[in-house]
PDB file of C-alpha atoms in Angstrom:
ATOM      1  CA  MET I   1       5.304  -4.055 -21.890  1.00  0.00           C
ATOM      2  CA  VAL I   2       5.659  -4.981 -18.210  1.00  0.00           C
ATOM      3  CA  PHE I   3       2.971  -4.675 -15.571  1.00  0.00           C
ATOM      4  CA  GLY I   4       3.119  -4.445 -11.808  1.00  0.00           C
ATOM      5  CA  GLN I   5       2.124  -2.838  -8.536  1.00  0.00           C
ATOM      6  CA  VAL I   6       3.725  -0.199  -6.334  1.00  0.00           C
ATOM      7  CA  VAL I   7       2.709  -1.195  -2.808  1.00  0.00           C
ATOM      8  CA  ILE I   8       2.656   1.724  -0.373  1.00  0.00           C
ATOM      9  CA  GLY I   9       0.928   2.701   2.858  1.00  0.00           C
ATOM     10  CA  PRO I  10       1.537   3.705   6.494  1.00  0.00           C
ATOM     11  CA  PRO I  11       3.470   1.494   8.932  1.00  0.00           C
ATOM     12  CA  GLY I  12       1.462  -1.515  10.041  1.00  0.00           C
ATOM     13  CA  SER I  13      -0.942  -1.435   7.096  1.00  0.00           C
ATOM     14  CA  GLY I  14       0.252  -4.857   5.934  1.00  0.00           C
ATOM     15  CA  LYS I  15       2.396  -4.100   2.883  1.00  0.00           C
ATOM     16  CA  THR I  16       4.842  -6.985   3.307  1.00  0.00           C
ATOM     17  CA  THR I  17       2.055  -9.433   4.150  1.00  0.00           C
ATOM     18  CA  TYR I  18       0.229  -8.157   1.082  1.00  0.00           C
ATOM     19  CA  CYS I  19       3.243  -8.714  -1.175  1.00  0.00           C
ATOM     20  CA  ASN I  20       3.671 -12.217   0.199  1.00  0.00           C
ATOM     21  CA  GLY I  21       0.022 -13.199  -0.245  1.00  0.00           C
ATOM     22  CA  MET I  22      -0.411 -11.422  -3.589  1.00  0.00           C
ATOM     23  CA  SER I  23       2.705 -13.024  -5.067  1.00  0.00           C
ATOM     24  CA  GLN I  24       1.489 -16.488  -4.088  1.00  0.00           C
ATOM     25  CA  PHE I  25      -1.970 -15.798  -5.490  1.00  0.00           C
ATOM     26  CA  LEU I  26      -0.630 -14.503  -8.815  1.00  0.00           C
ATOM     27  CA  GLN I  27       1.687 -17.477  -9.160  1.00  0.00           C
ATOM     28  CA  LEU I  28      -1.227 -19.826  -8.623  1.00  0.00           C
ATOM     29  CA  ILE I  29      -3.177 -18.245 -11.477  1.00  0.00           C
ATOM     30  CA  GLY I  30      -0.184 -18.581 -13.774  1.00  0.00           C
ATOM     31  CA  ARG I  31       1.842 -15.379 -13.578  1.00  0.00           C
ATOM     32  CA  LYS I  32       5.577 -15.245 -13.006  1.00  0.00           C
ATOM     33  CA  VAL I  33       6.050 -12.777 -10.186  1.00  0.00           C
ATOM     34  CA  ALA I  34       9.115 -10.863  -9.077  1.00  0.00           C
ATOM     35  CA  VAL I  35       8.911  -9.114  -5.691  1.00  0.00           C
ATOM     36  CA  ILE I  36      11.260  -6.154  -5.362  1.00  0.00           C
ATOM     37  CA  ASN I  37      11.958  -5.089  -1.779  1.00  0.00           C
ATOM     38  CA  LEU I  38      12.755  -1.371  -1.682  1.00  0.00           C
ATOM     39  CA  ASP I  39      12.305  -1.038   2.076  1.00  0.00           C
ATOM     40  CA  PRO I  40      15.790  -0.905   3.650  1.00  0.00           C
ATOM     41  CA  ALA I  41      14.220  -1.269   7.115  1.00  0.00           C
ATOM     42  CA  ASN I  42      12.541  -4.572   6.253  1.00  0.00           C
ATOM     43  CA  ASP I  43      15.042  -7.180   7.382  1.00  0.00           C
ATOM     44  CA  ALA I  44      12.575 -10.046   8.019  1.00  0.00           C
ATOM     45  CA  LEU I  45      11.088 -10.837   4.628  1.00  0.00           C
ATOM     46  CA  PRO I  46       8.476 -13.623   4.509  1.00  0.00           C
ATOM     47  CA  TYR I  47       8.807 -13.875   0.717  1.00  0.00           C
ATOM     48  CA  GLU I  48      11.662 -14.604  -1.665  1.00  0.00           C
ATOM     49  CA  CYS I  49      12.552 -11.326  -3.342  1.00  0.00           C
ATOM     50  CA  ALA I  50      14.104 -11.022  -6.778  1.00  0.00           C
ATOM     51  CA  VAL I  51      15.754  -7.702  -5.882  1.00  0.00           C
ATOM     52  CA  ASN I  52      16.598  -6.442  -2.405  1.00  0.00           C
ATOM     53  CA  ILE I  53      17.648  -2.853  -1.720  1.00  0.00           C
ATOM     54  CA  GLU I  54      19.768  -4.110   1.186  1.00  0.00           C
ATOM     55  CA  ASP I  55      22.241  -5.329  -1.444  1.00  0.00           C
ATOM     56  CA  LEU I  56      22.736  -1.658  -2.254  1.00  0.00           C
ATOM     57  CA  ILE I  57      22.249   0.122   1.067  1.00  0.00           C
ATOM     58  CA  LYS I  58      21.171  -0.765   4.600  1.00  0.00           C
ATOM     59  CA  LEU I  59      19.212   1.499   6.910  1.00  0.00           C
ATOM     60  CA  SER I  60      21.180   0.379   9.965  1.00  0.00           C
ATOM     61  CA  ASP I  61      24.468   1.355   8.291  1.00  0.00           C
ATOM     62  CA  VAL I  62      23.088   4.755   7.288  1.00  0.00           C
ATOM     63  CA  MET I  63      21.862   5.486  10.817  1.00  0.00           C
ATOM     64  CA  VAL I  64      25.253   4.628  12.337  1.00  0.00           C
ATOM     65  CA  GLU I  65      27.388   6.340   9.719  1.00  0.00           C
ATOM     66  CA  HIS I  66      25.405   9.567   9.474  1.00  0.00           C
ATOM     67  CA  GLY I  67      23.852   9.771  12.938  1.00  0.00           C
ATOM     68  CA  LEU I  68      20.308   9.727  11.572  1.00  0.00           C
ATOM     69  CA  GLY I  69      17.094   8.395  13.045  1.00  0.00           C
ATOM     70  CA  PRO I  70      14.844   5.922  11.213  1.00  0.00           C
ATOM     71  CA  ASN I  71      12.878   8.589   9.333  1.00  0.00           C
ATOM     72  CA  GLY I  72      15.911  10.560   8.224  1.00  0.00           C
ATOM     73  CA  GLY I  73      17.670   7.330   7.355  1.00  0.00           C
ATOM     74  CA  LEU I  74      14.849   6.199   5.072  1.00  0.00           C
ATOM     75  CA  VAL I  75      14.850   9.541   3.256  1.00  0.00           C
ATOM     76  CA  TYR I  76      18.613   9.192   2.773  1.00  0.00           C
ATOM     77  CA  CYS I  77      18.186   5.653   1.426  1.00  0.00           C
ATOM     78  CA  MET I  78      15.571   6.759  -1.125  1.00  0.00           C
ATOM     79  CA  ASP I  79      17.812   9.633  -2.235  1.00  0.00           C
ATOM     80  CA  PHE I  80      20.686   7.176  -2.569  1.00  0.00           C
ATOM     81  CA  LEU I  81      18.530   4.785  -4.601  1.00  0.00           C
ATOM     82  CA  GLU I  82      17.499   7.590  -6.939  1.00  0.00           C
ATOM     83  CA  LYS I  83      21.144   8.510  -7.547  1.00  0.00           C
ATOM     84  CA  ASN I  84      21.939   4.844  -8.166  1.00  0.00           C
ATOM     85  CA  ILE I  85      18.916   4.049 -10.298  1.00  0.00           C
ATOM     86  CA  ASP I  86      21.202   2.292 -12.804  1.00  0.00           C
ATOM     87  CA  TRP I  87      21.767  -0.432 -10.198  1.00  0.00           C
ATOM     88  CA  LEU I  88      18.041  -1.091  -9.941  1.00  0.00           C
ATOM     89  CA  GLU I  89      17.545  -0.980 -13.703  1.00  0.00           C
ATOM     90  CA  ALA I  90      20.303  -3.551 -14.206  1.00  0.00           C
ATOM     91  CA  LYS I  91      18.639  -5.853 -11.659  1.00  0.00           C
ATOM     92  CA  LEU I  92      15.218  -5.538 -13.306  1.00  0.00           C
ATOM     93  CA  LYS I  93      16.172  -5.872 -16.982  1.00  0.00           C
ATOM     94  CA  PRO I  94      16.648  -9.679 -16.896  1.00  0.00           C
ATOM     95  CA  LEU I  95      13.142  -9.985 -15.405  1.00  0.00           C
ATOM     96  CA  ILE I  96      11.328  -7.710 -17.839  1.00  0.00           C
ATOM     97  CA  LYS I  97      10.528 -10.288 -20.482  1.00  0.00           C
ATOM     98  CA  ASP I  98       8.112 -12.477 -18.547  1.00  0.00           C
ATOM     99  CA  HIS I  99       7.631 -11.236 -14.967  1.00  0.00           C
ATOM    100  CA  TYR I 100       4.954  -9.282 -13.149  1.00  0.00           C
ATOM    101  CA  PHE I 101       6.483  -6.838 -10.624  1.00  0.00           C
ATOM    102  CA  LEU I 102       5.518  -6.150  -7.004  1.00  0.00           C
ATOM    103  CA  PHE I 103       7.445  -3.225  -5.498  1.00  0.00           C
ATOM    104  CA  ASP I 104       7.427  -3.284  -1.683  1.00  0.00           C
ATOM    105  CA  PHE I 105       8.163   0.272  -0.487  1.00  0.00           C
ATOM    106  CA  PRO I 106       8.878   1.681   3.011  1.00  0.00           C
ATOM    107  CA  GLY I 107       6.016   2.721   5.274  1.00  0.00           C
ATOM    108  CA  GLN I 108       7.220   6.281   5.865  1.00  0.00           C
ATOM    109  CA  VAL I 109       4.293   8.251   4.456  1.00  0.00           C
ATOM    110  CA  GLU I 110       6.334  11.425   3.880  1.00  0.00           C
ATOM    111  CA  LEU I 111       8.113   9.651   1.032  1.00  0.00           C
ATOM    112  CA  PHE I 112       4.890   9.558  -0.977  1.00  0.00           C
ATOM    113  CA  PHE I 113       3.347  12.974  -0.527  1.00  0.00           C
ATOM    114  CA  LEU I 114       6.234  15.286   0.464  1.00  0.00           C
ATOM    115  CA  HIS I 115       9.581  14.009  -0.799  1.00  0.00           C
ATOM    116  CA  SER I 116      10.230  13.392  -4.479  1.00  0.00           C
ATOM    117  CA  SER I 117      12.868  10.626  -4.411  1.00  0.00           C
ATOM    118  CA  ALA I 118      10.510   7.627  -4.344  1.00  0.00           C
ATOM    119  CA  LYS I 119       8.327   9.161  -7.040  1.00  0.00           C
ATOM    120  CA  ASN I 120      11.370   9.938  -9.186  1.00  0.00           C
ATOM    121  CA  VAL I 121      12.600   6.347  -8.862  1.00  0.00           C
ATOM    122  CA  ILE I 122       9.235   5.033 -10.046  1.00  0.00           C
ATOM    123  CA  MET I 123       8.916   7.506 -12.913  1.00  0.00           C
ATOM    124  CA  LYS I 124      12.423   6.744 -14.193  1.00  0.00           C
ATOM    125  CA  LEU I 125      11.635   3.024 -14.199  1.00  0.00           C
ATOM    126  CA  VAL I 126       8.328   3.651 -15.973  1.00  0.00           C
ATOM    127  CA  LYS I 127      10.027   5.611 -18.747  1.00  0.00           C
ATOM    128  CA  LYS I 128      13.211   3.598 -19.188  1.00  0.00           C
ATOM    129  CA  LEU I 129      11.730   0.106 -18.814  1.00  0.00           C
ATOM    130  CA  ASN I 130       8.247   0.833 -20.238  1.00  0.00           C
ATOM    131  CA  LEU I 131       6.467  -0.297 -17.078  1.00  0.00           C
ATOM    132  CA  ARG I 132       2.718  -0.116 -16.507  1.00  0.00           C
ATOM    133  CA  LEU I 133       2.311   0.278 -12.759  1.00  0.00           C
ATOM    134  CA  THR I 134      -0.588   0.798 -10.372  1.00  0.00           C
ATOM    135  CA  ALA I 135      -0.089   2.301  -6.920  1.00  0.00           C
ATOM    136  CA  VAL I 136      -1.804   0.118  -4.317  1.00  0.00           C
ATOM    137  CA  HIS I 137      -2.184   2.244  -1.202  1.00  0.00           C
ATOM    138  CA  LEU I 138      -2.989   0.151   1.878  1.00  0.00           C
ATOM    139  CA  VAL I 139      -4.793   1.657   4.852  1.00  0.00           C
ATOM    140  CA  ASP I 140      -5.538  -0.410   7.958  1.00  0.00           C
ATOM    141  CA  ALA I 141      -9.312  -0.941   8.153  1.00  0.00           C
ATOM    142  CA  HIS I 142      -9.287  -0.358  11.916  1.00  0.00           C
ATOM    143  CA  LEU I 143      -9.012   3.388  11.216  1.00  0.00           C
ATOM    144  CA  CYS I 144     -12.690   3.304  10.238  1.00  0.00           C
ATOM    145  CA  SER I 145     -13.548   2.728  13.909  1.00  0.00           C
ATOM    146  CA  ASP I 146     -12.181   6.173  14.804  1.00  0.00           C
ATOM    147  CA  PRO I 147     -13.705   9.081  12.822  1.00  0.00           C
ATOM    148  CA  GLY I 148     -10.683  11.314  13.390  1.00  0.00           C
ATOM    149  CA  LYS I 149      -8.233   8.703  12.152  1.00  0.00           C
ATOM    150  CA  TYR I 150     -10.484   7.938   9.194  1.00  0.00           C
ATOM    151  CA  VAL I 151     -10.448  11.599   8.125  1.00  0.00           C
ATOM    152  CA  SER I 152      -6.647  11.575   8.427  1.00  0.00           C
ATOM    153  CA  ALA I 153      -6.544   8.461   6.223  1.00  0.00           C
ATOM    154  CA  LEU I 154      -8.685  10.227   3.619  1.00  0.00           C
ATOM    155  CA  LEU I 155      -6.374  13.231   3.523  1.00  0.00           C
ATOM    156  CA  LEU I 156      -3.303  11.000   3.304  1.00  0.00           C
ATOM    157  CA  SER I 157      -4.860   8.966   0.491  1.00  0.00           C
ATOM    158  CA  LEU I 158      -5.777  12.062  -1.502  1.00  0.00           C
ATOM    159  CA  SER I 159      -2.346  13.668  -1.012  1.00  0.00           C
ATOM    160  CA  THR I 160      -0.622  10.467  -2.093  1.00  0.00           C
ATOM    161  CA  MET I 161      -2.807  10.107  -5.189  1.00  0.00           C
ATOM    162  CA  LEU I 162      -2.023  13.640  -6.321  1.00  0.00           C
ATOM    163  CA  HIS I 163       1.692  13.299  -5.620  1.00  0.00           C
ATOM    164  CA  MET I 164       2.338   9.880  -7.175  1.00  0.00           C
ATOM    165  CA  GLU I 165       0.612  10.505 -10.530  1.00  0.00           C
ATOM    166  CA  LEU I 166      -0.011   6.790 -11.147  1.00  0.00           C
ATOM    167  CA  PRO I 167      -3.156   4.728 -11.614  1.00  0.00           C
ATOM    168  CA  HIS I 168      -4.147   4.398  -7.982  1.00  0.00           C
ATOM    169  CA  ILE I 169      -6.243   2.077  -5.832  1.00  0.00           C
ATOM    170  CA  ASN I 170      -6.821   2.707  -2.137  1.00  0.00           C
ATOM    171  CA  VAL I 171      -7.387  -0.452  -0.123  1.00  0.00           C
ATOM    172  CA  LEU I 172      -8.780  -1.034   3.361  1.00  0.00           C
ATOM    173  CA  SER I 173      -6.550  -3.906   4.431  1.00  0.00           C
ATOM    174  CA  LYS I 174      -7.198  -6.426   7.235  1.00  0.00           C
ATOM    175  CA  ILE I 175     -10.927  -6.077   6.597  1.00  0.00           C
ATOM    176  CA  ASP I 176     -11.435  -9.466   8.238  1.00  0.00           C
ATOM    177  CA  LEU I 177     -10.327  -7.947  11.564  1.00  0.00           C
ATOM    178  CA  ILE I 178     -12.464  -4.809  11.439  1.00  0.00           C
ATOM    179  CA  GLU I 179     -15.142  -6.146  13.802  1.00  0.00           C
ATOM    180  CA  SER I 180     -12.540  -6.796  16.485  1.00  0.00           C
ATOM    181  CA  TYR I 181     -12.131  -3.015  16.918  1.00  0.00           C
ATOM    182  CA  GLY I 182     -15.785  -2.451  17.784  1.00  0.00           C
ATOM    183  CA  LYS I 183     -18.978  -1.662  15.945  1.00  0.00           C
ATOM    184  CA  LEU I 184     -18.711   0.905  13.155  1.00  0.00           C
ATOM    185  CA  ALA I 185     -20.829   4.049  13.346  1.00  0.00           C
ATOM    186  CA  PHE I 186     -22.004   3.492   9.755  1.00  0.00           C
ATOM    187  CA  ASN I 187     -22.265   0.665   7.246  1.00  0.00           C
ATOM    188  CA  LEU I 188     -19.012  -0.358   5.582  1.00  0.00           C
ATOM    189  CA  ASP I 189     -20.198   1.142   2.279  1.00  0.00           C
ATOM    190  CA  PHE I 190     -20.065   4.581   3.862  1.00  0.00           C
ATOM    191  CA  TYR I 191     -16.326   4.199   4.466  1.00  0.00           C
ATOM    192  CA  THR I 192     -15.512   2.659   1.078  1.00  0.00           C
ATOM    193  CA  ASP I 193     -17.588   5.024  -1.093  1.00  0.00           C
ATOM    194  CA  VAL I 194     -16.435   8.192   0.746  1.00  0.00           C
ATOM    195  CA  GLU I 195     -19.635  10.169   0.224  1.00  0.00           C
ATOM    196  CA  ASN I 196     -21.624  12.494   2.470  1.00  0.00           C
ATOM    197  CA  LEU I 197     -18.796  12.986   4.937  1.00  0.00           C
ATOM    198  CA  SER I 198     -20.897  15.526   6.807  1.00  0.00           C
ATOM    199  CA  TYR I 199     -22.431  12.567   8.655  1.00  0.00           C
ATOM    200  CA  LEU I 200     -19.059  12.070  10.370  1.00  0.00           C
ATOM    201  CA  GLN I 201     -19.458  15.374  12.163  1.00  0.00           C
ATOM    202  CA  TYR I 202     -21.834  14.010  14.788  1.00  0.00           C
ATOM    203  CA  SER I 203     -19.457  11.161  15.656  1.00  0.00           C
ATOM    204  CA  LEU I 204     -16.540  13.562  15.835  1.00  0.00           C
ATOM    205  CA  ASP I 205     -18.452  15.889  18.159  1.00  0.00           C
ATOM    206  CA  GLN I 206     -18.812  13.056  20.698  1.00  0.00           C
ATOM    207  CA  ASP I 207     -15.044  13.165  21.293  1.00  0.00           C
ATOM    208  CA  PRO I 208     -13.906  16.352  23.093  1.00  0.00           C
ATOM    209  CA  ARG I 209     -10.507  16.130  21.396  1.00  0.00           C
ATOM    210  CA  SER I 210     -12.075  16.027  17.922  1.00  0.00           C
ATOM    211  CA  ALA I 211     -14.724  18.642  18.700  1.00  0.00           C
ATOM    212  CA  LYS I 212     -11.968  21.160  19.320  1.00  0.00           C
ATOM    213  CA  TYR I 213     -10.963  20.907  15.641  1.00  0.00           C
ATOM    214  CA  ARG I 214     -14.498  20.769  14.257  1.00  0.00           C
ATOM    215  CA  LYS I 215     -14.026  23.536  11.698  1.00  0.00           C
ATOM    216  CA  LEU I 216     -10.692  22.164  10.467  1.00  0.00           C
ATOM    217  CA  THR I 217     -12.162  18.679  10.090  1.00  0.00           C
ATOM    218  CA  LYS I 218     -15.106  20.045   8.110  1.00  0.00           C
ATOM    219  CA  GLU I 219     -12.744  21.876   5.749  1.00  0.00           C
ATOM    220  CA  ILE I 220     -10.657  18.719   5.220  1.00  0.00           C
ATOM    221  CA  CYS I 221     -13.795  16.710   4.443  1.00  0.00           C
ATOM    222  CA  ASP I 222     -14.902  19.395   1.981  1.00  0.00           C
ATOM    223  CA  VAL I 223     -11.554  19.213   0.185  1.00  0.00           C
ATOM    224  CA  VAL I 224     -11.760  15.421  -0.073  1.00  0.00           C
ATOM    225  CA  GLU I 225     -15.317  15.605  -1.429  1.00  0.00           C
ATOM    226  CA  ASP I 226     -14.485  18.419  -3.853  1.00  0.00           C
ATOM    227  CA  TYR I 227     -11.727  16.352  -5.456  1.00  0.00           C
ATOM    228  CA  SER I 228     -14.023  13.314  -5.499  1.00  0.00           C
ATOM    229  CA  LEU I 229     -11.084  10.984  -6.129  1.00  0.00           C
ATOM    230  CA  VAL I 230     -10.852   8.884  -2.980  1.00  0.00           C
ATOM    231  CA  ASN I 231     -12.664   5.604  -2.487  1.00  0.00           C
ATOM    232  CA  PHE I 232     -11.580   2.252  -1.120  1.00  0.00           C
ATOM    233  CA  ALA I 233     -11.555  -1.372  -2.130  1.00  0.00           C
ATOM    234  CA  THR I 234     -11.525  -3.907   0.704  1.00  0.00           C
ATOM    235  CA  LEU I 235      -9.107  -6.770   1.219  1.00  0.00           C
ATOM    236  CA  ASP I 236      -8.807  -9.915   3.281  1.00  0.00           C
ATOM    237  CA  ILE I 237      -5.459 -11.229   2.049  1.00  0.00           C
ATOM    238  CA  GLN I 238      -6.354 -14.776   3.111  1.00  0.00           C
ATOM    239  CA  ASP I 239      -9.603 -14.884   1.127  1.00  0.00           C
ATOM    240  CA  LYS I 240      -9.198 -15.882  -2.540  1.00  0.00           C
ATOM    241  CA  GLU I 241     -12.347 -14.064  -3.666  1.00  0.00           C
ATOM    242  CA  SER I 242     -11.268 -10.838  -1.969  1.00  0.00           C
ATOM    243  CA  VAL I 243      -7.784 -11.015  -3.504  1.00  0.00           C
ATOM    244  CA  GLY I 244      -9.206 -11.956  -6.913  1.00  0.00           C
ATOM    245  CA  ASN I 245     -11.562  -8.966  -6.929  1.00  0.00           C
ATOM    246  CA  LEU I 246      -8.703  -6.634  -6.097  1.00  0.00           C
ATOM    247  CA  VAL I 247      -6.497  -8.137  -8.837  1.00  0.00           C
ATOM    248  CA  LYS I 248      -9.269  -7.459 -11.366  1.00  0.00           C
ATOM    249  CA  LEU I 249      -9.370  -3.791 -10.312  1.00  0.00           C
ATOM    250  CA  ILE I 250      -5.591  -3.500 -10.566  1.00  0.00           C
ATOM    251  CA  ASP I 251      -5.497  -5.222 -13.973  1.00  0.00           C
ATOM    252  CA  LYS I 252      -8.090  -2.809 -15.291  1.00  0.00           C
ATOM    253  CA  SER I 253      -6.271   0.254 -13.926  1.00  0.00           C
ATOM    254  CA  ASN I 254      -2.828  -0.526 -15.402  1.00  0.00           C
ATOM    255  CA  GLY I 255      -4.102  -2.087 -18.625  1.00  0.00           C
ATOM    256  CA  TYR I 256      -3.053  -5.678 -17.990  1.00  0.00           C
ATOM    257  CA  ILE I 257      -6.545  -6.903 -18.766  1.00  0.00           C
ATOM    258  CA  PHE I 258      -6.427  -5.248 -22.189  1.00  0.00           C
ATOM    259  CA  ALA I 259      -2.954  -6.522 -23.029  1.00  0.00           C
ATOM    260  CA  GLY I 260      -4.096 -10.124 -22.988  1.00  0.00           C
ATOM    261  CA  ILE I 261      -7.836 -10.506 -22.542  1.00  0.00           C
ATOM    262  CA  GLU I 262      -7.874 -14.206 -23.406  1.00  0.00           C
ATOM    263  CA  ALA I 263      -4.991 -14.992 -21.066  1.00  0.00           C
ATOM    264  CA  ASN I 264      -6.646 -12.988 -18.297  1.00  0.00           C
ATOM    265  CA  ALA I 265      -9.866 -14.962 -18.677  1.00  0.00           C
ATOM    266  CA  VAL I 266      -7.925 -18.227 -18.450  1.00  0.00           C
ATOM    267  CA  GLU I 267      -6.188 -17.045 -15.267  1.00  0.00           C
ATOM    268  CA  PHE I 268      -9.404 -16.294 -13.422  1.00  0.00           C
ATOM    269  CA  SER I 269     -11.082 -19.447 -14.676  1.00  0.00           C
ATOM    270  CA  LYS I 270      -8.531 -21.268 -12.525  1.00  0.00           C
ATOM    271  CA  ILE I 271     -10.025 -19.564  -9.490  1.00  0.00           C
ATOM    272  CA  ALA I 272     -13.596 -20.381 -10.481  1.00  0.00           C
ATOM    273  CA  VAL I 273     -12.970 -24.063 -11.258  1.00  0.00           C
ATOM    274  CA  GLY I 274     -11.997 -25.091  -7.750  1.00  0.00           C
ATOM    275  CA  PRO I 275     -10.610 -24.010  -4.405  1.00  0.00           C
ATOM    276  CA  VAL I 276      -7.334 -22.154  -4.618  1.00  0.00           C
ATOM    277  CA  ASP I 277      -5.329 -22.339  -1.419  1.00  0.00           C
ATOM    278  CA  TRP I 278      -1.879 -20.996  -0.822  1.00  0.00           C
ATOM    279  CA  ASP I 279       0.622 -21.510   1.946  1.00  0.00           C
ATOM    280  CA  TYR I 280       0.087 -19.199   4.899  1.00  0.00           C
ATOM    281  CA  TYR I 281       2.234 -20.876   7.499  1.00  0.00           C
ATOM    282  CA  ARG I 282       4.588 -17.904   7.277  1.00  0.00           C
ATOM    283  CA  VAL I 283       1.965 -15.208   6.880  1.00  0.00           C
ATOM    284  CA  ALA I 284       0.321 -15.777  10.256  1.00  0.00           C
ATOM    285  CA  ALA I 285       3.541 -14.982  12.098  1.00  0.00           C
ATOM    286  CA  VAL I 286       4.190 -11.939   9.926  1.00  0.00           C
ATOM    287  CA  GLN I 287       0.648 -10.628  10.455  1.00  0.00           C
ATOM    288  CA  GLU I 288       1.093 -10.955  14.212  1.00  0.00           C
ATOM    289  CA  LYS I 289       4.388  -9.066  13.967  1.00  0.00           C
ATOM    290  CA  TYR I 290       2.841  -6.262  11.940  1.00  0.00           C
ATOM    291  CA  MET I 291      -0.146  -5.971  14.268  1.00  0.00           C
ATOM    292  CA  LYS I 292       2.284  -5.526  17.154  1.00  0.00           C
ATOM    293  CA  ASP I 293       4.253  -2.984  15.118  1.00  0.00           C
ATOM    294  CA  ASP I 294       0.991  -1.168  14.420  1.00  0.00           C
ATOM    295  CA  GLU I 295       0.175  -1.037  18.146  1.00  0.00           C
ATOM    296  CA  ASN I 296       3.663   0.282  18.912  1.00  0.00           C
ATOM    297  CA  PHE I 297       3.282   2.877  16.154  1.00  0.00           C
ATOM    298  CA  ASP I 298      -0.020   4.072  17.646  1.00  0.00           C
ATOM    299  CA  ASP I 299       1.569   4.262  21.097  1.00  0.00           C
ATOM    300  CA  ASP I 300       4.441   6.358  19.702  1.00  0.00           C
ATOM    301  CA  GLU I 301       1.943   8.589  17.926  1.00  0.00           C
ATOM    302  CA  HIS I 302      -0.044   9.239  21.105  1.00  0.00           C
ATOM    303  CA  SER I 303       3.125   9.902  23.074  1.00  0.00           C
ATOM    304  CA  GLY I 304       4.095  12.656  20.655  1.00  0.00           C
ATOM    305  CA  ASP I 305       7.253  11.027  19.261  1.00  0.00           C
TER     306      ASP I 305
END
């Protein structure tokens, strides 16, 4: 029985930084980790990956050969991976015996609540290789500073949970940077617990753009509350306690904690005994890159591209 995480989320949410930091953390507590890069657009990896989709297909080649843009190219790559799932299985089989898997997926959100290729790839691996996976859905914490964006993040999280059909944990990433975006309208617990969303209405009404869609926003909030599935954990990838708390949630969701309770206790005792530091000389540069990518993504979004 093999355990692991499927790391997903919008562009700029910190998926690659997460995989880098999480892999180092897990190795320090005694787990053998294999990071599998399934993002054909990610050509600047800060971690050493055991499997890289670029050995099978490259986004740049697809865009040139088929005249596709980045979004269409990523959909094509996922379809191609699904049709060549035997390639991925062959790469993973030698690692099954003693590795913990981290799957780093693309940031195109349509792949995880509209298209079926990425889901089919995961489900085939789960069945054929007997994997126990948890979907870790990262959402940039700065969205909490904008009520409209926060509601969008809730709807995206719910849609992804229903589509993926995996044990699922939503995470507000970059929580250490949340104060840099301004004071929140409510306490952080309001945004993590996702209760009483009617209180958002006042904040939304202060923005003329949001007020225009008041009824639609209320209906979306009602849907989210009716399902009562969405809540968020928080994460500062550079804080050992924050990462450790998230690992405990993930281990409980995919059953790792029950597969080896004694071993799990030994792992976390290593954290409690003394300071656990890992190398972040590469992460700082990557975080800066992804923050810039996030800003560019927001600019493209506002421009209507």
